[in-house]
Every structure is written in C-alpha cells, then in structure tokens.
CSV table of C-alpha atoms in Angstrom, one decimal:
chain,number,residue,atom,x,y,z
K,1,UNK,CA,-170.9,196.4,52.8
K,2,UNK,CA,-169.6,194.5,49.8
K,3,UNK,CA,-166.1,194.3,51.2
K,4,UNK,CA,-164.2,191.1,50.7
K,5,UNK,CA,-163.6,189.9,54.3
K,6,UNK,CA,-161.1,187.2,54.9
K,7,UNK,CA,-162.2,184.6,57.5
K,8,UNK,CA,-159.5,182.3,58.6
K,9,UNK,CA,-160.5,178.6,58.7
K,10,UNK,CA,-157.7,177.1,60.8
K,11,UNK,CA,-157.1,179.0,64.0
K,12,UNK,CA,-156.1,175.9,66.1
K,13,UNK,CA,-153.6,174.2,63.8
K,14,UNK,CA,-150.7,172.6,65.5
K,15,UNK,CA,-147.3,174.3,65.4
K,16,UNK,CA,-145.2,173.4,62.4
K,17,UNK,CA,-141.4,173.0,61.8
K,18,UNK,CA,-141.2,173.3,58.0
K,19,UNK,CA,-143.9,170.9,56.8
K,20,UNK,CA,-144.0,168.7,59.8
K,21,UNK,CA,-146.0,169.0,63.1
K,22,UNK,CA,-143.9,169.7,66.1
K,23,UNK,CA,-144.7,166.4,67.8
K,24,UNK,CA,-143.6,164.5,64.7
K,25,UNK,CA,-140.4,166.5,64.2
K,26,UNK,CA,-139.4,166.5,67.9
K,27,UNK,CA,-138.0,162.9,68.1
K,28,UNK,CA,-135.8,163.6,65.0
K,29,UNK,CA,-134.5,166.9,66.3
K,30,UNK,CA,-133.8,165.4,69.8
K,31,UNK,CA,-131.9,162.5,68.3
K,32,UNK,CA,-130.0,164.8,66.0
K,33,UNK,CA,-128.9,166.8,69.0
K,34,UNK,CA,-127.9,163.6,70.8
K,35,UNK,CA,-125.9,162.5,67.7
K,36,UNK,CA,-124.1,165.8,67.7
K,37,UNK,CA,-123.2,165.3,71.4
K,38,UNK,CA,-121.8,161.9,70.6
K,39,UNK,CA,-118.9,163.5,68.8
K,40,UNK,CA,-118.4,160.9,66.1
K,41,UNK,CA,-119.8,160.6,62.6
K,42,UNK,CA,-121.1,157.1,63.2
K,43,UNK,CA,-122.9,158.2,66.4
K,44,UNK,CA,-124.4,161.1,64.5
K,45,UNK,CA,-125.6,158.9,61.6
K,46,UNK,CA,-127.0,156.2,64.0
K,47,UNK,CA,-128.9,158.8,66.1
K,48,UNK,CA,-130.2,160.5,62.9
K,49,UNK,CA,-131.5,157.1,61.6
K,50,UNK,CA,-133.1,156.3,64.9
K,51,UNK,CA,-134.7,159.8,65.0
K,52,UNK,CA,-136.2,159.3,61.5
K,53,UNK,CA,-137.5,155.9,62.6
K,54,UNK,CA,-139.1,157.3,65.7
K,55,UNK,CA,-140.6,160.2,63.8
K,56,UNK,CA,-142.2,157.9,61.2
K,57,UNK,CA,-143.6,155.7,64.0
K,58,UNK,CA,-145.1,158.8,65.6
K,59,UNK,CA,-146.6,160.0,62.3
K,60,UNK,CA,-148.2,156.6,61.7
K,61,UNK,CA,-149.5,156.3,65.3
K,62,UNK,CA,-151.1,159.8,64.9
K,63,UNK,CA,-152.7,159.1,61.5
K,64,UNK,CA,-156.5,159.3,61.5
K,65,UNK,CA,-156.6,160.3,65.1
K,66,UNK,CA,-157.4,163.5,67.0
K,67,UNK,CA,-154.8,166.3,66.6
K,68,UNK,CA,-154.0,166.1,70.4
K,69,UNK,CA,-153.6,162.3,70.4
K,70,UNK,CA,-149.9,162.4,71.6
K,71,UNK,CA,-150.9,164.7,74.6
K,72,UNK,CA,-153.8,162.4,75.5
K,73,UNK,CA,-151.5,159.4,75.3
K,74,UNK,CA,-148.9,161.1,77.6
K,75,UNK,CA,-151.7,162.0,80.0
K,76,UNK,CA,-152.8,158.4,80.3
K,77,UNK,CA,-149.4,156.6,80.3
K,78,UNK,CA,-147.0,158.8,82.2
K,79,UNK,CA,-147.0,158.9,86.0
K,80,UNK,CA,-148.5,162.0,87.5
K,81,UNK,CA,-146.5,164.5,89.4
K,82,UNK,CA,-147.6,167.7,91.2
K,83,UNK,CA,-147.0,169.8,88.1
K,84,UNK,CA,-148.9,167.7,85.6
K,85,UNK,CA,-151.7,166.4,87.8
K,86,UNK,CA,-155.2,167.8,87.2
K,87,UNK,CA,-157.3,168.8,90.1
K,88,UNK,CA,-160.8,168.5,88.5
K,89,UNK,CA,-160.3,164.9,87.3
K,90,UNK,CA,-159.4,161.7,89.0
K,91,UNK,CA,-156.0,160.1,88.5
K,92,UNK,CA,-155.5,158.3,85.2
K,93,UNK,CA,-155.3,154.8,86.8
K,94,UNK,CA,-158.9,155.1,87.8
K,95,UNK,CA,-160.7,153.9,84.6
K,96,UNK,CA,-164.3,153.5,85.9
K,97,UNK,CA,-166.2,156.4,87.4
K,98,UNK,CA,-169.6,156.1,89.1
K,99,UNK,CA,-172.0,159.0,89.0
C-alpha cells in the first residue's frame, strides 16, 4: 500500500504545437501556408509577418481568460449554420432569457 502512485494534474490541457497552444499557433501556420502559395519571397515574408502579428494578438486577447475563450468568442460572433447550431440553447443573438 505504500506504492508511489502518479496522479496526473492536467488532463484537460489544450493541444500544443511546440510550446504554443493550437489556437495561438494556427494563424501563423495558416499565413505561412498562404505565403508559400504566393510563390514569391516577398509574399512569404509579408504573410509570415502578418501571421506573427495575428498570433500575438490572439495570445494577448486570450491572456487571463478561460482556456476556451476563442471557442466562446466564435460561438457568439459567427453566424450559425445547421452544423454548428446548438439545439438545447437559443440562438446567440438572443441575449436575454426569461425563466
């Protein structure tokens, strides 16, 4: 009964790409891909710089907020479609609920 049992403390950590969260690294990787598709060195450099800027803005917007803040923001600000709409909750444009 004196066995040293390892109990993990972080089961629900976000996915990582290197040291960065996926939602912070995604704008940079997407812009890197678009820069590659541009086919020129200047286009690649400009897209990479824009990707770094967007990733830093995402990291600052996410600082000191809930881990799922980007998903919550997308839920409230993107239009609903049949694939992303939730059946148990009202549409996101209804801000006040009675009951």
